Coordinates of C-alpha atoms in Angstrom, one line a residue:
Chain A
M1 CA 63.8 127.8 195.8
A2 CA 62.6 127.7 192.2
V3 CA 60.9 125.4 189.8
L4 CA 63.2 124.7 186.9
R5 CA 62.2 124.4 183.3
P6 CA 63.8 121.7 181.1
G7 CA 66.0 123.3 178.6
A8 CA 66.6 126.4 180.8
R9 CA 70.2 127.6 181.0
L10 CA 71.6 128.6 184.3
R11 CA 75.0 129.9 185.4
S12 CA 77.0 130.0 188.6
V13 CA 77.7 133.4 190.3
T14 CA 80.9 132.0 191.9
C15 CA 82.7 130.5 188.9
S16 CA 82.4 129.9 185.1
T17 CA 80.0 126.9 185.4
E18 CA 77.0 126.8 183.2
V19 CA 74.3 124.1 183.1
V20 CA 71.2 123.3 181.1
V21 CA 68.3 121.7 182.9
V22 CA 67.6 118.1 181.7
R23 CA 64.9 117.2 184.2
A24 CA 63.1 119.7 186.4
G25 CA 62.2 117.7 189.6
G26 CA 59.8 120.2 191.3
E27 CA 60.8 123.0 193.5
V28 CA 64.5 122.9 194.3
D29 CA 67.3 125.1 195.6
L30 CA 70.0 124.7 193.0
R31 CA 73.4 126.1 193.8
C32 CA 76.9 126.2 192.5
G33 CA 79.9 127.1 194.7
G34 CA 77.4 127.5 197.6
Q35 CA 75.3 130.3 195.9
P36 CA 72.0 130.0 194.0
M37 CA 72.4 129.6 190.3
V38 CA 70.9 132.3 188.1
D39 CA 69.5 132.6 184.6
V40 CA 72.4 132.6 182.1
S41 CA 71.4 136.1 180.9
A42 CA 70.9 137.6 184.4
L43 CA 73.1 140.5 185.1
A44 CA 73.6 139.7 188.7
A45 CA 77.1 140.4 190.0
T46 CA 79.5 137.6 190.7
A47 CA 79.7 136.5 194.3
G48 CA 83.4 135.9 194.8
E49 CA 84.8 132.4 195.0
P50 CA 83.1 129.0 195.6
A51 CA 82.7 128.4 199.3
P52 CA 84.8 125.7 201.0
G53 CA 83.1 122.4 200.6
F54 CA 81.5 123.6 197.4
D55 CA 84.7 124.0 195.4
G56 CA 85.2 120.5 193.9
G57 CA 84.6 121.8 190.4
T58 CA 82.3 120.8 187.5
Q59 CA 83.2 118.9 184.3
I60 CA 81.8 119.8 180.9
G61 CA 79.4 117.1 179.5
K62 CA 78.7 115.5 182.9
R63 CA 75.3 115.2 184.3
Y64 CA 74.6 116.1 187.9
G65 CA 71.5 114.8 189.5
D66 CA 69.5 114.0 192.6
E67 CA 67.5 110.8 192.8
E68 CA 65.1 112.0 195.4
T69 CA 63.8 115.1 193.6
G70 CA 64.6 113.7 190.1
V71 CA 66.4 117.0 189.2
E72 CA 69.2 116.6 186.6
V73 CA 71.4 119.2 185.0
L74 CA 74.0 118.9 182.2
C75 CA 77.2 120.9 182.7
T76 CA 77.8 122.9 179.5
K77 CA 80.7 124.9 180.7
A78 CA 83.2 123.8 183.4
G79 CA 84.0 125.8 186.5
S80 CA 85.6 125.5 189.9
G81 CA 82.4 125.4 192.0
S82 CA 80.3 122.3 192.9
I83 CA 76.7 121.9 192.1
S84 CA 74.4 121.3 195.1
L85 CA 70.8 121.2 196.1
G86 CA 70.9 123.3 199.3
D87 CA 73.9 122.0 201.2
V88 CA 73.9 118.6 199.5
V89 CA 76.5 118.3 196.7
L90 CA 75.2 116.5 193.7
N91 CA 77.1 113.6 192.2
V92 CA 78.0 112.9 188.6
Q93 CA 75.4 110.6 187.2
G94 CA 76.9 107.4 186.1
A95 CA 77.2 107.2 182.3
K96 CA 75.2 104.4 180.8
P97 CA 77.3 103.6 177.8
L98 CA 75.3 102.7 174.7
P99 CA 76.8 101.3 171.6
S100 CA 77.0 104.0 168.9
S101 CA 74.4 103.8 166.2
D102 CA 75.3 106.9 164.3
Chain B
M1 CA 74.5 123.9 172.6
I2 CA 76.0 120.7 171.2
L3 CA 78.4 122.5 168.9
E4 CA 79.4 125.1 171.6
M5 CA 80.2 122.4 174.1
A6 CA 82.3 120.6 171.5
A7 CA 84.1 123.8 170.3
D8 CA 84.8 124.6 174.0
G9 CA 85.5 121.2 175.5
L10 CA 87.1 119.4 172.5
A11 CA 88.7 122.4 170.8
E12 CA 91.7 121.3 168.8
R13 CA 90.6 117.7 168.1
V14 CA 89.9 117.0 164.5
A15 CA 86.2 117.1 163.8
I16 CA 85.8 116.5 160.1
G17 CA 88.2 115.2 157.5
P18 CA 91.7 113.5 157.6
L19 CA 93.7 113.6 160.8
D20 CA 96.2 115.7 158.8
G21 CA 94.4 118.6 157.3
G22 CA 90.9 118.2 158.7
I23 CA 89.1 120.9 160.6
S24 CA 89.0 121.0 164.4
F25 CA 85.9 121.3 166.6
A26 CA 87.0 124.9 167.4
E27 CA 87.2 125.7 163.7
L28 CA 83.8 124.0 163.1
G29 CA 82.4 126.3 165.8
R30 CA 83.9 129.4 164.2
R31 CA 82.8 128.6 160.7
S32 CA 79.3 127.7 161.9
R33 CA 79.0 131.0 163.8
R34 CA 80.0 132.8 160.6
A35 CA 77.6 130.7 158.6
A36 CA 74.9 132.0 161.0
S37 CA 75.6 135.6 160.1
V38 CA 75.5 134.8 156.4
L39 CA 72.3 132.8 156.7
G40 CA 70.8 135.2 159.3
E41 CA 71.2 138.3 157.2
L42 CA 69.7 136.9 154.0
P43 CA 65.9 136.9 153.7
G44 CA 64.2 133.6 153.9
E45 CA 62.6 131.6 156.7
H46 CA 64.4 128.3 156.0
V47 CA 67.9 127.1 155.1
V48 CA 67.5 124.5 152.4
L49 CA 70.3 122.2 151.4
I50 CA 70.1 120.4 148.0
D51 CA 73.4 118.6 147.8
E52 CA 75.6 115.6 148.4
N53 CA 77.7 115.1 151.6
S54 CA 80.3 117.8 152.2
L55 CA 81.4 120.2 154.9
A56 CA 78.4 122.3 154.1
V57 CA 76.2 119.7 155.8
P58 CA 77.4 120.2 159.4
I59 CA 78.2 123.9 158.9
G60 CA 74.8 124.4 157.3
L61 CA 73.0 122.5 160.1
F62 CA 74.8 124.3 163.0
G63 CA 74.8 127.7 161.2
A64 CA 71.0 127.5 160.6
A65 CA 70.4 126.5 164.2
I66 CA 72.5 129.5 165.5
A67 CA 70.6 131.8 163.0
G68 CA 67.3 130.5 164.3
K69 CA 66.1 129.1 160.9
P70 CA 65.0 125.5 160.4
F71 CA 67.4 123.4 158.3
V72 CA 65.8 121.6 155.4
P73 CA 68.0 119.0 153.6
V74 CA 66.2 117.9 150.4
N75 CA 66.9 115.0 148.2
Y76 CA 68.8 116.3 145.2
R77 CA 68.0 113.2 143.2
L78 CA 64.3 114.0 143.0
A79 CA 62.8 114.7 139.6
D80 CA 62.6 118.4 138.9
D81 CA 58.8 118.7 139.4
R82 CA 59.0 117.1 142.9
L83 CA 62.1 119.0 143.9
G84 CA 60.3 122.2 142.8
A85 CA 57.2 121.3 144.7
I86 CA 59.1 120.9 147.9
V87 CA 61.2 124.0 147.5
T88 CA 58.1 126.0 146.8
K89 CA 56.6 124.8 150.0
V90 CA 59.5 126.1 152.1
A91 CA 60.1 129.4 150.3
P92 CA 61.1 132.1 151.1
A93 CA 64.4 130.4 151.8
V94 CA 68.1 130.4 151.5
V95 CA 69.2 127.5 149.3
I96 CA 72.7 125.9 149.6
C97 CA 73.2 123.6 146.7
G98 CA 75.5 121.6 144.4
Q99 CA 76.4 122.4 140.8
G100 CA 73.6 122.3 138.4
V101 CA 70.9 122.7 141.0
P102 CA 70.3 126.5 140.5
D103 CA 69.0 125.9 137.0
R104 CA 66.6 123.3 138.3
I105 CA 64.9 125.7 140.7
S106 CA 65.3 128.9 138.8
G107 CA 61.6 129.7 138.4
I108 CA 60.7 129.6 142.1
E109 CA 60.2 132.9 143.8
G110 CA 61.7 133.9 147.2
L111 CA 64.9 132.0 147.0
E112 CA 68.4 133.2 147.8
V113 CA 70.5 130.5 146.0
M114 CA 74.2 129.9 146.9
E115 CA 76.4 127.2 145.5
R116 CA 78.2 125.1 148.1
H117 CA 81.7 126.3 147.4
D118 CA 80.5 129.9 147.7
F119 CA 78.8 129.2 151.0
L120 CA 81.9 127.4 152.4
A121 CA 84.2 130.2 151.1
R122 CA 82.1 132.8 153.0
T123 CA 82.3 130.9 156.2
D124 CA 86.1 130.9 155.9
D125 CA 86.2 134.7 155.8
E126 CA 87.7 135.7 159.1
A127 CA 86.3 139.3 158.7
L128 CA 82.8 138.0 159.1
E129 CA 81.0 138.4 162.4
E130 CA 80.7 135.2 164.6
R131 CA 77.3 135.0 166.1
D132 CA 76.7 133.8 169.6
G133 CA 76.8 130.1 169.1
W134 CA 74.5 128.7 171.7
G135 CA 71.5 128.3 169.4
C136 CA 67.9 129.2 170.0
D137 CA 64.9 128.3 171.9
P138 CA 64.6 124.5 172.6
D139 CA 61.0 124.6 171.3
A140 CA 62.0 126.1 168.0
V141 CA 62.1 123.9 164.9
A142 CA 65.6 122.6 164.2
V143 CA 65.1 120.4 161.1
L144 CA 62.4 119.7 158.6
L145 CA 62.8 116.4 156.8
F146 CA 60.6 115.4 153.9
T147 CA 59.9 111.8 154.5
S148 CA 60.9 109.7 151.6
G149 CA 57.3 109.0 150.8
T150 CA 57.1 105.4 149.5
T151 CA 53.4 106.3 149.1
G152 CA 51.7 109.5 148.1
D153 CA 52.8 113.1 148.7
P154 CA 55.9 113.9 150.6
K155 CA 55.3 115.3 154.1
A156 CA 57.7 117.3 156.2
A157 CA 58.5 115.8 159.6
V158 CA 59.3 118.5 162.2
L159 CA 62.2 117.9 164.6
R160 CA 62.6 120.6 167.3
H161 CA 65.8 121.4 169.2
R162 CA 64.5 119.7 172.3
N163 CA 63.8 116.4 170.4
L164 CA 67.3 116.3 168.9
A165 CA 69.1 117.5 172.1
S166 CA 67.3 114.9 174.1
Y167 CA 68.3 112.1 171.8
V168 CA 71.9 113.1 171.8
V169 CA 72.3 113.9 175.5
S170 CA 70.6 110.7 176.5
T171 CA 72.5 108.4 174.1
V172 CA 76.0 109.9 173.8
D173 CA 78.6 110.5 176.5
F174 CA 80.1 114.0 175.9
G175 CA 83.6 113.8 174.5
A176 CA 83.9 110.1 175.2
A177 CA 85.2 109.1 171.8
E178 CA 88.9 108.1 171.9
P179 CA 91.1 110.3 169.8
S180 CA 91.7 107.4 167.4
E181 CA 88.0 106.9 166.6
C182 CA 86.7 107.9 163.2
A183 CA 83.3 107.5 161.6
I184 CA 82.6 107.3 157.9
V185 CA 79.4 109.1 156.9
T186 CA 77.7 108.0 153.6
V187 CA 74.0 108.4 154.3
P188 CA 72.7 111.3 152.2
P189 CA 72.2 114.5 154.1
Y190 CA 68.4 114.5 153.8
H191 CA 68.1 111.2 155.9
V192 CA 67.5 111.5 159.6
A193 CA 70.5 109.3 160.2
A194 CA 72.7 112.0 158.6
V195 CA 71.4 114.6 161.0
A196 CA 71.8 112.3 164.0
S197 CA 75.3 111.5 162.9
V198 CA 76.5 115.1 162.8
L199 CA 75.1 115.7 166.2
S200 CA 76.2 112.5 167.9
N201 CA 79.7 112.5 166.5
T202 CA 80.2 116.2 167.4
Y203 CA 78.9 115.7 170.9
G204 CA 80.9 112.5 171.4
G205 CA 84.0 114.1 169.9
R206 CA 84.5 111.6 167.2
R207 CA 86.2 112.5 163.9
V208 CA 84.1 112.1 160.8
V209 CA 85.1 111.5 157.2
Q210 CA 82.4 112.0 154.6
L211 CA 81.8 110.4 151.2
E212 CA 79.9 112.6 148.9
T213 CA 77.8 109.6 147.8
F214 CA 77.9 105.9 148.5
D215 CA 80.1 103.7 146.4
P216 CA 81.2 100.3 147.8
E217 CA 84.8 100.4 146.4
R218 CA 85.4 103.9 147.5
W219 CA 83.8 103.2 150.9
V220 CA 86.2 100.2 151.5
R221 CA 89.2 102.2 150.3
T222 CA 88.4 105.2 152.5
V223 CA 87.8 102.9 155.6
R224 CA 91.3 101.5 155.1
A225 CA 93.1 104.8 154.3
E226 CA 91.5 106.8 157.0
Q227 CA 91.7 104.1 159.7
V228 CA 87.9 104.3 160.1
T229 CA 86.6 102.7 163.3
N230 CA 82.9 103.3 163.1
A231 CA 80.4 103.2 160.3
M232 CA 76.6 103.3 159.8
V233 CA 75.0 101.7 156.7
V234 CA 71.6 101.0 155.3
P235 CA 70.7 97.5 154.2
T236 CA 71.5 97.9 150.5
M237 CA 75.0 99.2 151.3
L238 CA 76.1 96.3 153.5
G239 CA 75.8 93.5 151.0
R240 CA 77.7 95.5 148.4
I241 CA 80.5 96.3 150.9
L242 CA 80.8 92.6 151.8
D243 CA 81.1 91.7 148.1
V244 CA 84.1 94.0 147.8
V245 CA 85.8 92.8 151.0
E246 CA 85.2 89.1 150.1
T247 CA 86.6 89.6 146.7
D248 CA 89.9 91.4 147.6
R249 CA 90.3 89.5 150.9
L250 CA 92.1 92.5 152.6
G251 CA 89.5 92.8 155.4
L252 CA 88.7 96.0 157.2
P253 CA 91.2 95.8 160.1
S254 CA 90.6 99.3 161.5
L255 CA 86.8 98.9 161.7
R256 CA 85.5 98.3 165.3
A257 CA 81.8 99.0 165.1
L258 CA 79.3 98.8 162.3
S259 CA 75.7 99.9 162.8
Y260 CA 72.9 99.1 160.4
G261 CA 69.4 100.4 160.1
G262 CA 67.0 102.3 157.9
G263 CA 65.1 99.2 156.9
P264 CA 64.8 95.5 157.5
M265 CA 68.1 93.7 157.2
P266 CA 67.8 90.0 156.1
V267 CA 69.2 87.7 158.8
A268 CA 71.3 86.0 156.2
V269 CA 73.2 89.3 155.6
V270 CA 73.8 89.8 159.3
E271 CA 75.2 86.2 159.6
R272 CA 77.4 86.8 156.5
T273 CA 78.7 90.1 158.1
L274 CA 79.6 88.2 161.3
R275 CA 81.4 85.7 159.2
V276 CA 83.3 88.1 157.0
L277 CA 84.1 90.7 159.7
P278 CA 84.2 88.6 162.9
H279 CA 86.1 91.3 164.8
V280 CA 83.5 94.0 164.2
D281 CA 80.8 94.9 166.8
L282 CA 77.5 94.9 165.1
V283 CA 74.7 97.2 166.2
N284 CA 71.2 97.2 164.7
A285 CA 69.4 100.5 165.1
Y286 CA 65.7 101.0 164.7
G287 CA 64.1 104.4 164.4
L288 CA 62.0 106.7 162.3
T289 CA 62.4 110.2 161.1
E290 CA 59.6 111.3 163.4
T291 CA 61.5 109.8 166.5
S292 CA 64.8 111.8 165.9
S293 CA 66.4 108.6 164.7
T294 CA 67.3 105.6 166.9
I295 CA 64.8 104.3 169.5
A296 CA 65.9 100.7 169.8
L297 CA 69.2 98.9 169.6
L298 CA 70.4 95.4 169.2
G299 CA 74.0 95.6 170.6
P300 CA 77.2 93.7 169.8
E301 CA 76.7 91.3 172.8
D302 CA 73.1 90.6 171.7
H303 CA 74.4 89.7 168.2
R304 CA 77.1 87.3 169.6
N305 CA 74.7 85.7 172.1
A306 CA 72.1 85.1 169.4
V307 CA 74.6 83.5 167.0
A308 CA 76.2 81.3 169.8
S309 CA 72.9 80.2 171.3
R310 CA 71.0 76.9 170.8
D311 CA 67.9 78.3 172.3
P312 CA 65.6 79.2 169.3
E313 CA 64.2 82.2 171.1
V314 CA 67.7 83.7 171.7
R315 CA 68.8 82.8 168.1
A316 CA 65.7 84.6 166.8
R317 CA 66.9 87.9 168.3
L318 CA 69.3 88.3 165.4
G319 CA 66.2 89.2 163.5
S320 CA 65.1 91.7 166.2
V321 CA 66.0 95.4 166.6
G322 CA 66.9 94.9 170.3
R323 CA 65.6 96.8 173.3
V324 CA 64.3 100.3 173.5
L325 CA 66.6 103.1 174.6
P326 CA 66.4 104.6 178.1
G327 CA 64.0 107.5 177.9
I328 CA 61.8 105.8 175.4
E329 CA 58.5 104.1 176.3
L330 CA 57.2 101.6 173.9
S331 CA 53.9 99.7 173.7
I332 CA 52.4 97.3 171.3
R333 CA 48.7 98.1 170.6
E334 CA 45.8 96.6 168.7
L335 CA 44.1 98.8 166.1
D336 CA 41.6 99.9 168.8
G337 CA 44.4 101.0 171.1
T338 CA 44.3 98.2 173.7
A339 CA 47.7 96.8 174.7
V340 CA 48.5 93.3 173.4
P341 CA 50.0 90.5 175.4
T342 CA 53.8 89.9 175.1
G343 CA 54.5 88.0 171.9
T344 CA 51.5 89.2 170.1
R345 CA 51.8 91.4 167.0
G346 CA 50.3 94.9 166.9
E347 CA 51.2 98.5 166.1
I348 CA 54.3 100.0 167.7
W349 CA 53.6 103.0 169.8
V350 CA 56.4 105.1 171.3
R351 CA 56.7 108.2 173.4
G352 CA 59.5 110.2 174.9
E353 CA 61.3 113.6 174.7
Q354 CA 63.1 112.7 171.4
V355 CA 59.8 111.7 169.7
S356 CA 58.4 114.5 167.7
G357 CA 55.5 112.8 166.0
E358 CA 54.8 116.1 164.3
Y359 CA 54.5 117.2 160.6
V360 CA 54.2 120.7 159.3
G361 CA 50.7 121.7 160.1
S362 CA 49.7 118.7 162.2
T363 CA 50.7 116.9 165.3
V364 CA 49.9 113.2 165.2
T365 CA 50.8 112.2 168.8
D366 CA 47.7 111.3 170.8
D367 CA 46.4 112.9 174.0
E368 CA 48.8 110.8 176.1
G369 CA 51.8 111.7 174.0
W370 CA 52.0 108.4 172.1
F371 CA 53.2 108.4 168.5
H372 CA 51.6 105.6 166.5
T373 CA 54.4 104.5 164.2
R374 CA 52.3 102.6 161.7
D375 CA 55.0 99.9 162.0
A376 CA 53.9 96.4 163.0
G377 CA 55.8 94.6 165.6
H378 CA 56.0 92.4 168.7
L379 CA 58.0 92.1 171.9
D380 CA 59.5 88.8 173.2
E381 CA 59.6 87.8 176.9
S382 CA 62.9 89.6 177.4
G383 CA 61.8 92.9 175.8
F384 CA 63.4 92.4 172.4
L385 CA 61.5 94.2 169.7
F386 CA 60.7 92.6 166.4
V387 CA 59.5 94.8 163.5
H388 CA 57.3 93.4 160.8
G389 CA 57.2 96.2 158.4
R390 CA 54.6 98.9 157.7
L391 CA 51.0 98.2 158.7
D392 CA 50.0 99.6 155.4
D393 CA 51.9 96.8 153.7
V394 CA 50.0 94.1 155.4
I395 CA 48.3 91.9 152.9
V396 CA 44.6 91.1 153.6
R397 CA 43.7 87.9 151.9
G398 CA 40.2 86.5 152.4
G399 CA 40.0 88.5 155.7
E400 CA 43.3 87.2 157.0
N401 CA 46.1 89.6 157.7
L402 CA 49.4 88.4 156.3
S403 CA 52.8 90.0 157.0
P404 CA 55.0 90.3 153.9
G405 CA 58.1 90.3 156.1
E406 CA 57.4 86.8 157.4
I407 CA 57.1 85.4 153.8
E408 CA 60.1 87.3 152.6
E409 CA 62.3 85.8 155.4
V410 CA 61.3 82.3 154.2
L411 CA 62.1 83.2 150.6
V412 CA 65.5 84.6 151.4
S413 CA 66.3 81.5 153.5
H414 CA 66.4 79.6 150.2
E415 CA 70.0 78.9 149.2
G416 CA 69.7 80.5 145.8
V417 CA 67.9 83.7 146.8
E418 CA 69.6 87.0 147.3
S419 CA 66.6 89.1 148.1
A420 CA 62.8 88.9 147.9
A421 CA 59.8 91.1 148.2
V422 CA 56.2 90.1 148.8
V423 CA 53.1 92.2 148.1
G424 CA 49.4 91.9 147.7
I425 CA 47.7 92.6 144.4
P426 CA 44.0 93.1 143.9
D427 CA 42.0 89.9 143.5
Q428 CA 38.2 89.6 142.9
E429 CA 37.8 86.5 145.0
W430 CA 40.2 87.1 147.9
G431 CA 40.4 90.9 148.0
E432 CA 44.2 90.5 147.7
R433 CA 46.4 87.7 146.6
V434 CA 50.0 87.1 147.6
V435 CA 52.7 87.5 144.9
A436 CA 56.5 87.9 145.1
A437 CA 59.5 89.1 143.2
V438 CA 62.8 87.3 143.9
V439 CA 66.4 88.2 143.0
P440 CA 68.6 85.1 142.6
L441 CA 72.1 85.0 143.9
P442 CA 74.7 85.2 141.1
G443 CA 75.0 81.9 139.4
A444 CA 71.9 80.4 141.0
S445 CA 69.1 79.1 138.8
L446 CA 65.6 79.3 140.4
S447 CA 62.2 78.1 139.3
E448 CA 59.0 79.5 140.4
E449 CA 57.6 76.1 141.4
E450 CA 60.7 75.3 143.5
L451 CA 60.4 78.5 145.4
R452 CA 56.7 78.0 146.0
Q453 CA 57.4 74.5 147.4
H454 CA 60.1 76.0 149.6
V455 CA 57.5 78.4 151.2
L456 CA 54.7 75.8 151.3
A457 CA 56.9 73.4 153.3
R458 CA 57.4 76.1 156.0
L459 CA 54.3 78.3 156.0
R460 CA 50.6 77.5 155.4
S461 CA 49.3 77.6 151.9
A462 CA 47.5 81.0 152.4
R463 CA 50.9 82.5 152.9
T464 CA 52.5 80.9 149.9
P465 CA 52.8 83.3 147.0
E466 CA 50.5 82.3 144.1
R467 CA 53.0 83.7 141.6
I468 CA 56.7 84.5 141.9
K469 CA 58.6 86.5 139.4
I470 CA 62.3 86.0 139.1
V471 CA 63.9 89.5 138.6
N472 CA 67.4 91.1 138.3
E473 CA 66.7 93.7 140.9
L474 CA 64.0 95.1 143.2
P475 CA 62.9 98.7 143.1
F476 CA 64.6 100.5 146.0
N477 CA 64.9 104.2 146.6
E478 CA 68.4 105.5 147.3
N479 CA 68.0 105.0 151.1
G480 CA 67.5 101.3 150.6
K481 CA 63.8 101.4 151.2
L482 CA 61.8 99.0 149.1
L483 CA 59.3 100.8 146.8
R484 CA 56.4 98.5 147.5
R485 CA 53.9 100.6 145.6
V486 CA 56.1 100.4 142.4
L487 CA 56.5 96.7 142.8
R488 CA 52.8 96.2 143.4
E489 CA 51.9 98.0 140.2
E490 CA 54.5 96.0 138.3
L491 CA 53.4 92.6 139.5
A492 CA 49.7 93.5 139.2
A493 CA 50.3 94.1 135.5
D494 CA 52.4 91.0 135.1
F495 CA 50.1 88.6 136.9
A496 CA 46.8 90.0 135.8
F497 CA 44.3 87.4 134.7

């Protein structure tokens, strides 16, 4: 369990997934491929493959979130693991298309 | 972060330039990472750009971010003394500039000056180290923008990486642009819309073609030649573009979406656009430098509903800036800070992650995080925001507050009027009195008395300009912002007793 900081970069230890925290949402157990995510600069060894059930993969540019805690992360690098809070796999947040103003 | 994601996820798509011969997102990434080593190794705390639009704008912006130095695009059209004053403020600095600029800033200490072509050539050198492209601390300063300063001294607004990232991530879907999409960028690099456009189009994966400076004929030619689908214009540009299209009658078949902002757009011009370009989706964007660009949008559906409706309240929305973006809180307040009821005018307050509300040396957000915009506005029952200009422009006549915007709208509704500006000039009896300058449409002949009667029939006499000057043009700065202070001085001299 850890309190995330908006803007913090985390990576998976089971695949190439990287995320940046968009909304913190209190103390959470953020995992990818079934293993806790670590700071992007952490030297922790990789922990094999994503576990079964946590191997659906991530997509670059998609946001993964949980309504209950309010936590939301943005995938900045795709990988083969799934992002979860504990055992609960997070869904891609529905995009809310806005007309472009730039 | 934005560039790294695009370079990784969008790779070989064309980012900037023509489909054949433009540079890809991957190449934009490589060149920006090399730019970071050039900019990082040179002494200087800021990266200043004094130039027109070119590849050096996105590469300079991203390169500076990777190098951890704030990017400071400065208006190259400023008079030498004002340009010098700004550059002195941000020295020591690396300066990327166009031809002729080095001589203009030659006396200033602490500058490493590089001409644009030299800078771009160096980023093309494959031998150069590519720095880690992620960028720096989200709390670090990304961009300093000297606000155009229609009054007084220029101030530098501070935009941090977290402000800009929040704006882009919350409004743009990563890589969602279709491969056929292309945006034309004509706003000058020192405008917040130019910064937002680099970031949004990179993150969205949309190709960009740049025009060095705005010219209506070239703009129309480029849109046709490059099959441009998206464009952003400021008010003064739109009327001139429509003139060209209406004259040659060739239309703009590739254009799908046109957004406008950066100042109040007369409803008559919006209606004309809907008539001349009926297939184009119109978007009105409202935002300030201090809010990382757009905070409210009037979308294409809103435009069509307003035009088609018989309900006066819905029709009126064509003159609104739409609803606030998700992630932005907005409140209309009285001068003492109390919230006003729906429909009542007050000062627009906003807060949210993208709102910086910060200048060099001072943060102007209040204890609760609200940025007081100094713009006057009101919300309607459905949450549509109407902006009534700067609070500082309000005319106080005999203790009554009059909004220039309201009187200007009535003046431009006259069939012979192209544009109008209303200001208050000093008056011994009333404190201020209302006067106006009006530009007639080509071929129209207007009389002062006729215009006064036109206003008098629609507004009370206190709001009717006492004097109206017929002029050939109004004083705008290059971003289409009316220079009210200049006009006020001119009319005060003309209409002195």
